[in-house]
Coordinates of C-alpha atoms in Angstrom, one line a residue:
M15 CA -6.6 29.0 -48.8
L16 CA -8.7 27.9 -45.7
K17 CA -8.4 29.7 -43.2
G18 CA -8.1 27.7 -39.8
K19 CA -6.9 24.3 -37.9
W20 CA -7.8 21.5 -40.9
V21 CA -7.4 18.0 -40.4
V22 CA -5.9 16.5 -43.0
A23 CA -6.5 12.6 -43.6
V24 CA -3.5 10.6 -44.9
S25 CA -3.8 7.1 -45.5
G26 CA 0.1 6.9 -46.8
G27 CA -1.4 7.0 -50.7
S28 CA 0.1 9.9 -53.3
D29 CA -3.3 11.4 -52.8
S30 CA -2.8 11.8 -50.0
M31 CA 0.8 12.7 -48.8
T32 CA 0.3 15.5 -52.1
L33 CA -2.0 16.9 -49.9
L34 CA -0.7 16.7 -47.1
D35 CA 2.3 18.1 -48.0
Q36 CA 0.5 20.9 -50.7
C37 CA -1.0 22.3 -47.1
V38 CA 2.1 22.1 -45.3
K39 CA 4.1 24.2 -48.0
A40 CA 1.3 26.8 -48.0
E41 CA 2.0 26.9 -44.6
M42 CA -1.6 25.7 -43.3
D43 CA -1.9 24.5 -39.2
L44 CA -2.8 21.8 -39.7
I45 CA -3.5 18.4 -37.8
A46 CA -2.3 14.8 -39.4
A47 CA -5.0 11.8 -38.9
H48 CA -4.3 8.1 -40.4
I49 CA -5.8 5.0 -39.5
N50 CA -4.5 1.7 -39.1
Y51 CA -6.8 -1.0 -40.3
Q52 CA -4.2 -3.8 -40.0
K53 CA -5.6 -5.9 -42.7
R54 CA -2.2 -6.3 -44.7
D55 CA 1.6 -5.8 -44.0
S56 CA 2.0 -2.5 -45.7
A57 CA -0.6 -1.1 -43.4
W58 CA 2.4 -0.8 -40.9
R59 CA 5.0 0.6 -44.1
D60 CA 2.4 3.9 -44.9
M61 CA 1.5 4.4 -41.3
K62 CA 5.3 4.4 -40.6
L63 CA 5.8 6.6 -43.3
V64 CA 3.3 9.2 -42.5
E65 CA 4.6 9.2 -39.3
D66 CA 7.7 10.0 -40.4
Y67 CA 7.4 12.8 -42.4
C68 CA 5.2 15.0 -40.1
E69 CA 7.5 14.3 -37.9
Q70 CA 10.2 15.6 -39.8
H71 CA 7.9 18.7 -40.1
G72 CA 6.5 18.9 -37.7
I73 CA 3.6 18.6 -37.5
P74 CA 0.8 16.2 -35.0
C75 CA -0.8 12.7 -35.7
Y76 CA -2.8 11.1 -34.7
V77 CA -3.0 7.7 -35.4
K78 CA -5.1 4.9 -35.0
L79 CA -5.7 1.0 -35.4
S80 CA -8.6 -1.1 -36.6
H81 CA -9.9 -4.1 -35.0
Y82 CA -12.4 -5.0 -38.2
E83 CA -13.7 -8.8 -36.4
G84 CA -14.7 -9.4 -40.3
K85 CA -18.4 -9.3 -40.3
G86 CA -20.9 -7.0 -42.6
N87 CA -19.6 -4.2 -45.1
F88 CA -16.1 -3.3 -44.4
Q89 CA -16.7 -0.7 -46.2
A90 CA -19.1 0.7 -44.6
Y91 CA -17.3 0.7 -41.5
A92 CA -13.9 1.7 -42.0
R93 CA -16.1 4.9 -43.6
D94 CA -17.8 4.9 -40.9
F95 CA -15.1 4.4 -38.5
R96 CA -12.3 6.5 -40.0
Y97 CA -14.9 10.0 -39.7
A98 CA -16.0 9.3 -36.4
F99 CA -11.9 9.0 -35.7
F100 CA -11.7 13.0 -37.4
K101 CA -15.0 14.1 -36.2
E102 CA -13.2 13.3 -32.5
L103 CA -10.0 15.3 -33.2
A104 CA -11.1 18.0 -35.0
M105 CA -13.9 18.6 -32.5
K106 CA -11.1 18.7 -29.5
Y107 CA -8.3 20.3 -31.6
E108 CA -11.2 22.7 -32.4
C109 CA -10.5 22.0 -36.7
A110 CA -12.7 24.0 -38.9
G111 CA -13.2 20.5 -41.2
V112 CA -11.2 18.4 -42.5
L113 CA -9.4 17.8 -45.5
V114 CA -9.3 14.3 -48.0
A115 CA -7.3 13.9 -50.9
H116 CA -9.8 12.5 -53.2
Q117 CA -9.1 13.8 -57.0
L118 CA -9.9 13.5 -60.6
D119 CA -10.1 9.9 -60.9
D120 CA -12.3 9.6 -58.1
V121 CA -15.1 11.8 -59.1
I122 CA -14.7 9.5 -62.5
E123 CA -14.9 7.1 -60.6
T124 CA -18.0 7.2 -58.6
Y125 CA -20.2 8.9 -61.2
L126 CA -19.3 5.8 -63.2
I127 CA -20.2 3.5 -60.4
Q128 CA -23.4 5.9 -60.0
K129 CA -24.3 5.7 -63.4
E130 CA -24.0 2.0 -63.6
R131 CA -26.1 2.1 -59.8
R132 CA -29.1 3.9 -61.8
Q133 CA -28.6 5.9 -59.3
I134 CA -29.6 10.0 -57.8
P135 CA -27.3 11.3 -56.2
M136 CA -26.9 14.6 -54.3
C137 CA -24.5 14.9 -56.5
Y138 CA -22.8 13.2 -59.9
G139 CA -19.3 12.3 -59.1
L140 CA -17.8 13.2 -55.7
A141 CA -18.7 17.6 -54.5
Y142 CA -15.9 20.0 -53.2
E143 CA -17.2 20.5 -50.1
T144 CA -19.3 18.7 -48.3
V145 CA -21.0 18.2 -44.2
I146 CA -21.0 14.7 -43.2
D147 CA -22.8 13.9 -40.1
G148 CA -22.1 17.8 -38.7
L149 CA -19.0 17.4 -39.9
R150 CA -17.8 20.2 -42.7
I151 CA -15.5 17.6 -45.5
V152 CA -13.5 19.9 -48.5
R153 CA -11.5 17.6 -51.2
P154 CA -9.0 20.2 -52.6
L155 CA -7.9 17.7 -55.1
L156 CA -10.0 17.5 -57.1
S157 CA -8.8 19.0 -60.5
M158 CA -5.7 16.5 -60.6
S159 CA -5.1 13.5 -61.4
K160 CA -4.3 10.1 -59.7
Q161 CA -1.0 10.5 -62.1
A162 CA -0.8 14.0 -61.1
C163 CA -0.5 13.7 -57.5
R164 CA 2.4 10.4 -58.0
D165 CA 4.5 12.5 -60.8
Y166 CA 3.9 15.6 -57.4
C167 CA 5.5 12.8 -55.1
V168 CA 8.6 12.0 -57.1
M169 CA 9.1 15.5 -58.5
H170 CA 9.0 16.4 -54.9
H171 CA 11.1 13.1 -53.5
I172 CA 8.0 12.5 -51.3
S173 CA 7.3 8.9 -50.0
Y174 CA 4.5 7.4 -51.0
G175 CA 3.2 3.6 -50.3
D176 CA 0.2 1.8 -52.8
D177 CA -2.3 -0.7 -51.5
E178 CA -2.0 -3.9 -52.9
S179 CA -5.7 -4.7 -52.6
N180 CA -6.3 -1.8 -55.5
F181 CA -4.5 -3.8 -57.8
T182 CA -7.3 -6.9 -58.1
D183 CA -11.0 -6.1 -59.2
D184 CA -12.4 -7.7 -55.7
Y185 CA -14.8 -4.0 -55.2
T186 CA -17.3 -2.1 -58.1
R187 CA -14.5 0.7 -58.1
N188 CA -11.3 -1.6 -58.6
R189 CA -12.8 -2.9 -61.9
I190 CA -13.7 0.6 -62.9
R191 CA -11.5 2.2 -62.1
H192 CA -9.2 -0.6 -64.0
Q193 CA -11.3 -1.5 -67.0
I194 CA -12.1 1.8 -68.1
V195 CA -10.5 5.4 -65.8
E196 CA -7.2 4.1 -65.8
K197 CA -7.5 3.7 -69.8
M198 CA -8.6 7.0 -70.2
S199 CA -7.1 10.0 -71.3
L200 CA -5.6 13.0 -69.4
E201 CA -8.0 14.4 -72.2
E202 CA -11.0 12.6 -71.9
K203 CA -11.3 12.8 -67.9
Q204 CA -11.2 16.8 -68.1
L205 CA -13.7 16.4 -71.1
L206 CA -15.6 13.7 -68.7
A207 CA -15.5 15.9 -65.6
K208 CA -16.0 19.0 -67.2
Q209 CA -19.6 17.6 -68.5
I210 CA -20.4 16.2 -64.6
Q211 CA -20.2 19.9 -63.5
M212 CA -22.3 20.6 -66.1
M213 CA -25.1 17.7 -64.9
N214 CA -24.6 18.6 -61.2
E215 CA -26.0 22.2 -62.2
E216 CA -28.4 21.6 -64.1
K217 CA -30.0 19.0 -61.2
R218 CA -28.7 22.3 -58.8
Q219 CA -31.3 23.8 -61.0
L220 CA -34.3 21.3 -61.1
D221 CA -33.5 19.9 -58.0
Q222 CA -34.4 23.6 -56.4
T223 CA -37.7 23.9 -57.8
A224 CA -38.3 19.9 -56.9
K225 CA -37.6 21.0 -52.7
Q226 CA -39.4 24.2 -52.7
A227 CA -42.8 22.3 -54.0
A228 CA -41.6 20.1 -51.0
Q229 CA -41.2 22.5 -48.6
Q230 CA -44.9 23.5 -49.4
A231 CA -45.9 20.5 -49.1
G232 CA -44.8 20.4 -45.5
E233 CA -45.8 16.4 -43.6
Y234 CA -48.2 15.5 -46.1
L235 CA -47.7 15.5 -49.5
A236 CA -50.5 14.9 -51.7
V237 CA -50.0 11.8 -53.9
D238 CA -52.8 13.1 -56.9
D239 CA -50.3 16.7 -57.4
L240 CA -47.3 14.5 -56.9
L241 CA -48.4 12.6 -59.9
A242 CA -49.5 14.8 -62.3
R243 CA -46.6 16.7 -62.2
A244 CA -43.4 15.7 -64.2
D245 CA -40.4 15.7 -62.1
G246 CA -42.7 14.1 -59.7
D247 CA -40.4 11.6 -58.7
N248 CA -37.6 14.0 -58.1
V249 CA -40.3 16.0 -55.7
L250 CA -40.6 12.6 -53.9
R251 CA -37.0 12.5 -53.1
Q252 CA -37.0 16.1 -52.1
W253 CA -39.4 16.1 -49.6
L254 CA -37.9 12.4 -47.7
L255 CA -34.9 14.7 -48.0
L256 CA -36.6 17.3 -46.1
N257 CA -38.9 14.8 -43.9
N258 CA -36.7 11.7 -43.1
G259 CA -33.5 12.9 -42.1
G260 CA -32.0 14.0 -45.0
K261 CA -31.7 10.6 -46.1
N262 CA -31.1 9.7 -50.1
H263 CA -33.4 7.1 -51.5
S264 CA -31.9 5.0 -55.3
Q265 CA -33.8 6.2 -57.7
A266 CA -35.2 1.8 -58.1
F267 CA -36.5 2.7 -54.3
I268 CA -38.3 6.0 -56.0
E269 CA -39.9 4.0 -58.4
S270 CA -41.2 1.3 -56.6
L271 CA -43.3 4.1 -54.3
F272 CA -44.5 5.2 -56.9
Q273 CA -46.1 2.3 -58.1
R274 CA -47.5 2.0 -55.3
M275 CA -49.4 4.9 -55.7
S276 CA -50.5 4.6 -59.0
R277 CA -53.5 1.6 -57.4
N278 CA -54.6 3.6 -54.7
G279 CA -55.1 2.5 -51.3
N280 CA -53.2 2.5 -47.9
W281 CA -49.8 0.9 -48.0
C282 CA -46.4 1.3 -46.5
A283 CA -42.8 1.1 -46.6
D284 CA -40.2 0.8 -44.5
L285 CA -37.4 4.1 -44.2
P286 CA -34.2 3.6 -42.3
D287 CA -33.6 4.6 -38.8
N288 CA -36.8 2.9 -37.7
K289 CA -39.3 5.1 -39.7
R290 CA -41.8 4.3 -42.1
L291 CA -43.8 5.9 -45.1
Y292 CA -47.3 5.7 -44.4
C293 CA -49.1 6.2 -47.3
D294 CA -52.9 7.5 -45.7
Y295 CA -56.0 8.5 -47.5
G296 CA -54.2 10.3 -50.2
F297 CA -51.3 11.6 -47.8
L298 CA -48.0 10.7 -47.9
N299 CA -46.6 10.8 -43.8
V300 CA -43.4 9.5 -42.4
V301 CA -44.3 8.4 -38.9
D302 CA -41.0 7.4 -36.2
E303 CA -41.9 3.9 -35.3
Q304 CA -40.1 4.6 -32.4
L305 CA -42.0 7.6 -30.7
T306 CA -43.2 8.0 -28.2
Y307 CA -43.6 11.0 -25.1
S308 CA -44.9 11.5 -22.4
Y309 CA -45.7 14.1 -19.4
T310 CA -45.9 14.4 -15.9
L311 CA -48.2 16.8 -14.1
E312 CA -48.0 17.6 -10.3
K313 CA -50.5 21.0 -10.6
F314 CA -51.5 22.7 -13.6
E315 CA -49.8 24.8 -15.6
P316 CA -49.8 26.3 -19.0
L317 CA -47.9 23.4 -21.1
D318 CA -46.2 23.6 -24.8
T319 CA -45.1 20.4 -26.2
P320 CA -44.5 19.9 -30.3
W321 CA -47.3 17.8 -29.7
F322 CA -49.8 19.6 -27.4
K323 CA -50.2 22.3 -25.6
V324 CA -52.1 22.0 -21.9
S325 CA -54.4 25.8 -21.6
A326 CA -56.9 27.0 -19.8
Q327 CA -59.4 27.5 -22.4
G328 CA -60.6 25.5 -24.8
T329 CA -63.3 24.2 -26.6
S330 CA -66.2 21.0 -25.1
L331 CA -64.5 18.7 -27.2
Q332 CA -60.7 19.6 -25.0
A333 CA -61.8 20.5 -21.7
V334 CA -61.9 18.2 -18.3
S335 CA -62.8 18.6 -14.7
V336 CA -59.9 17.6 -12.9
A337 CA -60.5 17.3 -9.2
E338 CA -57.2 16.9 -6.5
N339 CA -58.1 13.0 -6.8
D340 CA -56.9 13.0 -10.2
W341 CA -52.9 14.3 -10.4
P342 CA -50.5 14.9 -11.0
L343 CA -51.9 14.1 -14.6
T344 CA -49.9 12.5 -17.1
I345 CA -50.4 13.3 -20.6
R346 CA -49.1 10.5 -23.1
S347 CA -49.1 9.0 -26.9
P348 CA -51.5 6.4 -27.4
L349 CA -50.9 3.5 -26.3
P350 CA -52.3 -0.2 -27.6
G351 CA -55.6 -0.9 -26.0
D352 CA -56.9 3.0 -25.2
E353 CA -60.1 3.8 -25.4
I354 CA -62.4 6.4 -22.9
V355 CA -65.9 5.5 -21.4
L356 CA -68.0 9.0 -23.1
R357 CA -71.3 9.8 -22.6
L358 CA -72.4 8.3 -25.2
G359 CA -70.5 4.8 -24.4
T360 CA -67.2 3.3 -24.4
K361 CA -65.0 4.4 -27.5
K362 CA -61.5 2.9 -29.1
L363 CA -59.2 5.6 -29.9
N364 CA -57.8 3.4 -32.5
R365 CA -61.6 2.6 -34.2
W366 CA -62.3 7.3 -33.6
F367 CA -58.8 7.4 -35.8
I368 CA -60.0 5.1 -38.8
D369 CA -63.2 6.9 -38.3
R370 CA -62.0 10.1 -38.8
K371 CA -58.9 8.7 -41.6
K372 CA -56.5 10.2 -39.5
S373 CA -52.8 9.1 -40.5
H374 CA -50.8 7.1 -39.1
K375 CA -48.0 10.1 -37.7
E376 CA -51.1 11.6 -36.5
R377 CA -52.2 8.1 -34.5
K378 CA -48.7 7.7 -33.0
C379 CA -48.9 11.4 -31.2
W380 CA -52.3 12.1 -30.7
P381 CA -52.2 13.2 -26.1
V382 CA -54.1 11.3 -24.0
V383 CA -55.0 12.9 -21.0
V384 CA -55.1 9.9 -17.9
N385 CA -55.2 10.7 -14.1
R386 CA -53.6 9.5 -11.0
V387 CA -54.7 5.7 -11.2
G388 CA -53.7 5.4 -15.1
K389 CA -57.0 6.3 -16.3
V390 CA -58.4 7.7 -19.7
I391 CA -60.0 10.8 -18.5
L392 CA -59.3 12.9 -21.9
V393 CA -58.6 12.8 -24.9
P394 CA -58.9 16.1 -26.8
E395 CA -61.2 15.9 -30.2
I396 CA -62.9 12.8 -29.0
G397 CA -64.1 14.4 -25.1
C398 CA -64.0 14.2 -22.0
E399 CA -64.9 10.4 -19.1
V400 CA -68.2 11.0 -18.4
A401 CA -67.2 11.4 -15.3
H402 CA -65.3 14.2 -15.2
F403 CA -67.5 15.9 -17.6
T404 CA -68.9 19.4 -16.0
N405 CA -70.0 23.4 -17.2
K406 CA -66.8 24.3 -15.3
P407 CA -64.1 22.4 -17.0
N408 CA -60.4 23.5 -15.5
V409 CA -57.4 22.3 -17.4
F410 CA -57.9 21.8 -21.9
V411 CA -55.3 19.7 -24.3
I412 CA -55.5 21.1 -27.2
K413 CA -54.0 18.8 -30.4

């Protein structure tokens, strides 16, 4: 039995009512969470039967009404809405996580959808346990079929409701359910579930090897090394997961990247959350296009940041002589048009980046030091502004 206090997601269907009743019989510490999307008349019936069951068994029940405005993908909206509600409850009442009532038919439906869409998911079908936005999700019913849940409710005299929107083929999942899954015998479902389990174990082993290669590459992935590997597509997928906030990508997207890599040259591709994948001089790197930073120093003091550090010593190309009237200094990320006047003339930062074949990631976060009046007086590795050059520098900024 799962320990601790849990949120149970209860829609009012046979699956979730089975889960709720099993948890009650196991004497678990529970709170029930129900969402009424108000998209069908029977939604109020389902809400009432959940509330009635919880009242009968002394379970705290929390209901949230959704006010969908009809814009965009409702399925995606509904998923985000309910998991935000579950997380809110789990945090408020210090729960270990959320129990959801996905069952065997859901596993098979999800797998067939993944197969139809040529997806390479994190898990084929559905995992027993996962984490969504920091919230622990557990699915205890994955070995029970949909019919078994219905039978359970009938046997234990538990009321449940059917969502009539599931009777149509309007959604891909409904079509696959009605045309394929519902025509399978229990033995066929169980056999396919075992095959899915074996595929996941094989995938886990392959992913581990690819993840190790991705971790060794770090922030910059060499294109030639990737193209030379038999598992290059998986290494790229694992590297993107590590460098792009855990976002998974479709097989079609991965294949499109390999086509571009095979043609050589520099290029970029958009990623979720305002990030972009750059291919710079034979290396891939992920850049947060919204990344900017700015630090203000009223006086000299050591400082260590993810992008630079301020020190009392360093090399000549990291050094600058700062006078009293230069303070406060600002150390920031580059801006369009930045340039610095050196002893040998004016140097534009962007031109220097290109000449030195710096990646877009480096260009985005390279430190620029400006004085009180906004004049660029130092760019590490390029040098300091001519009027701030002496043989006794007092500030060093190290990239």
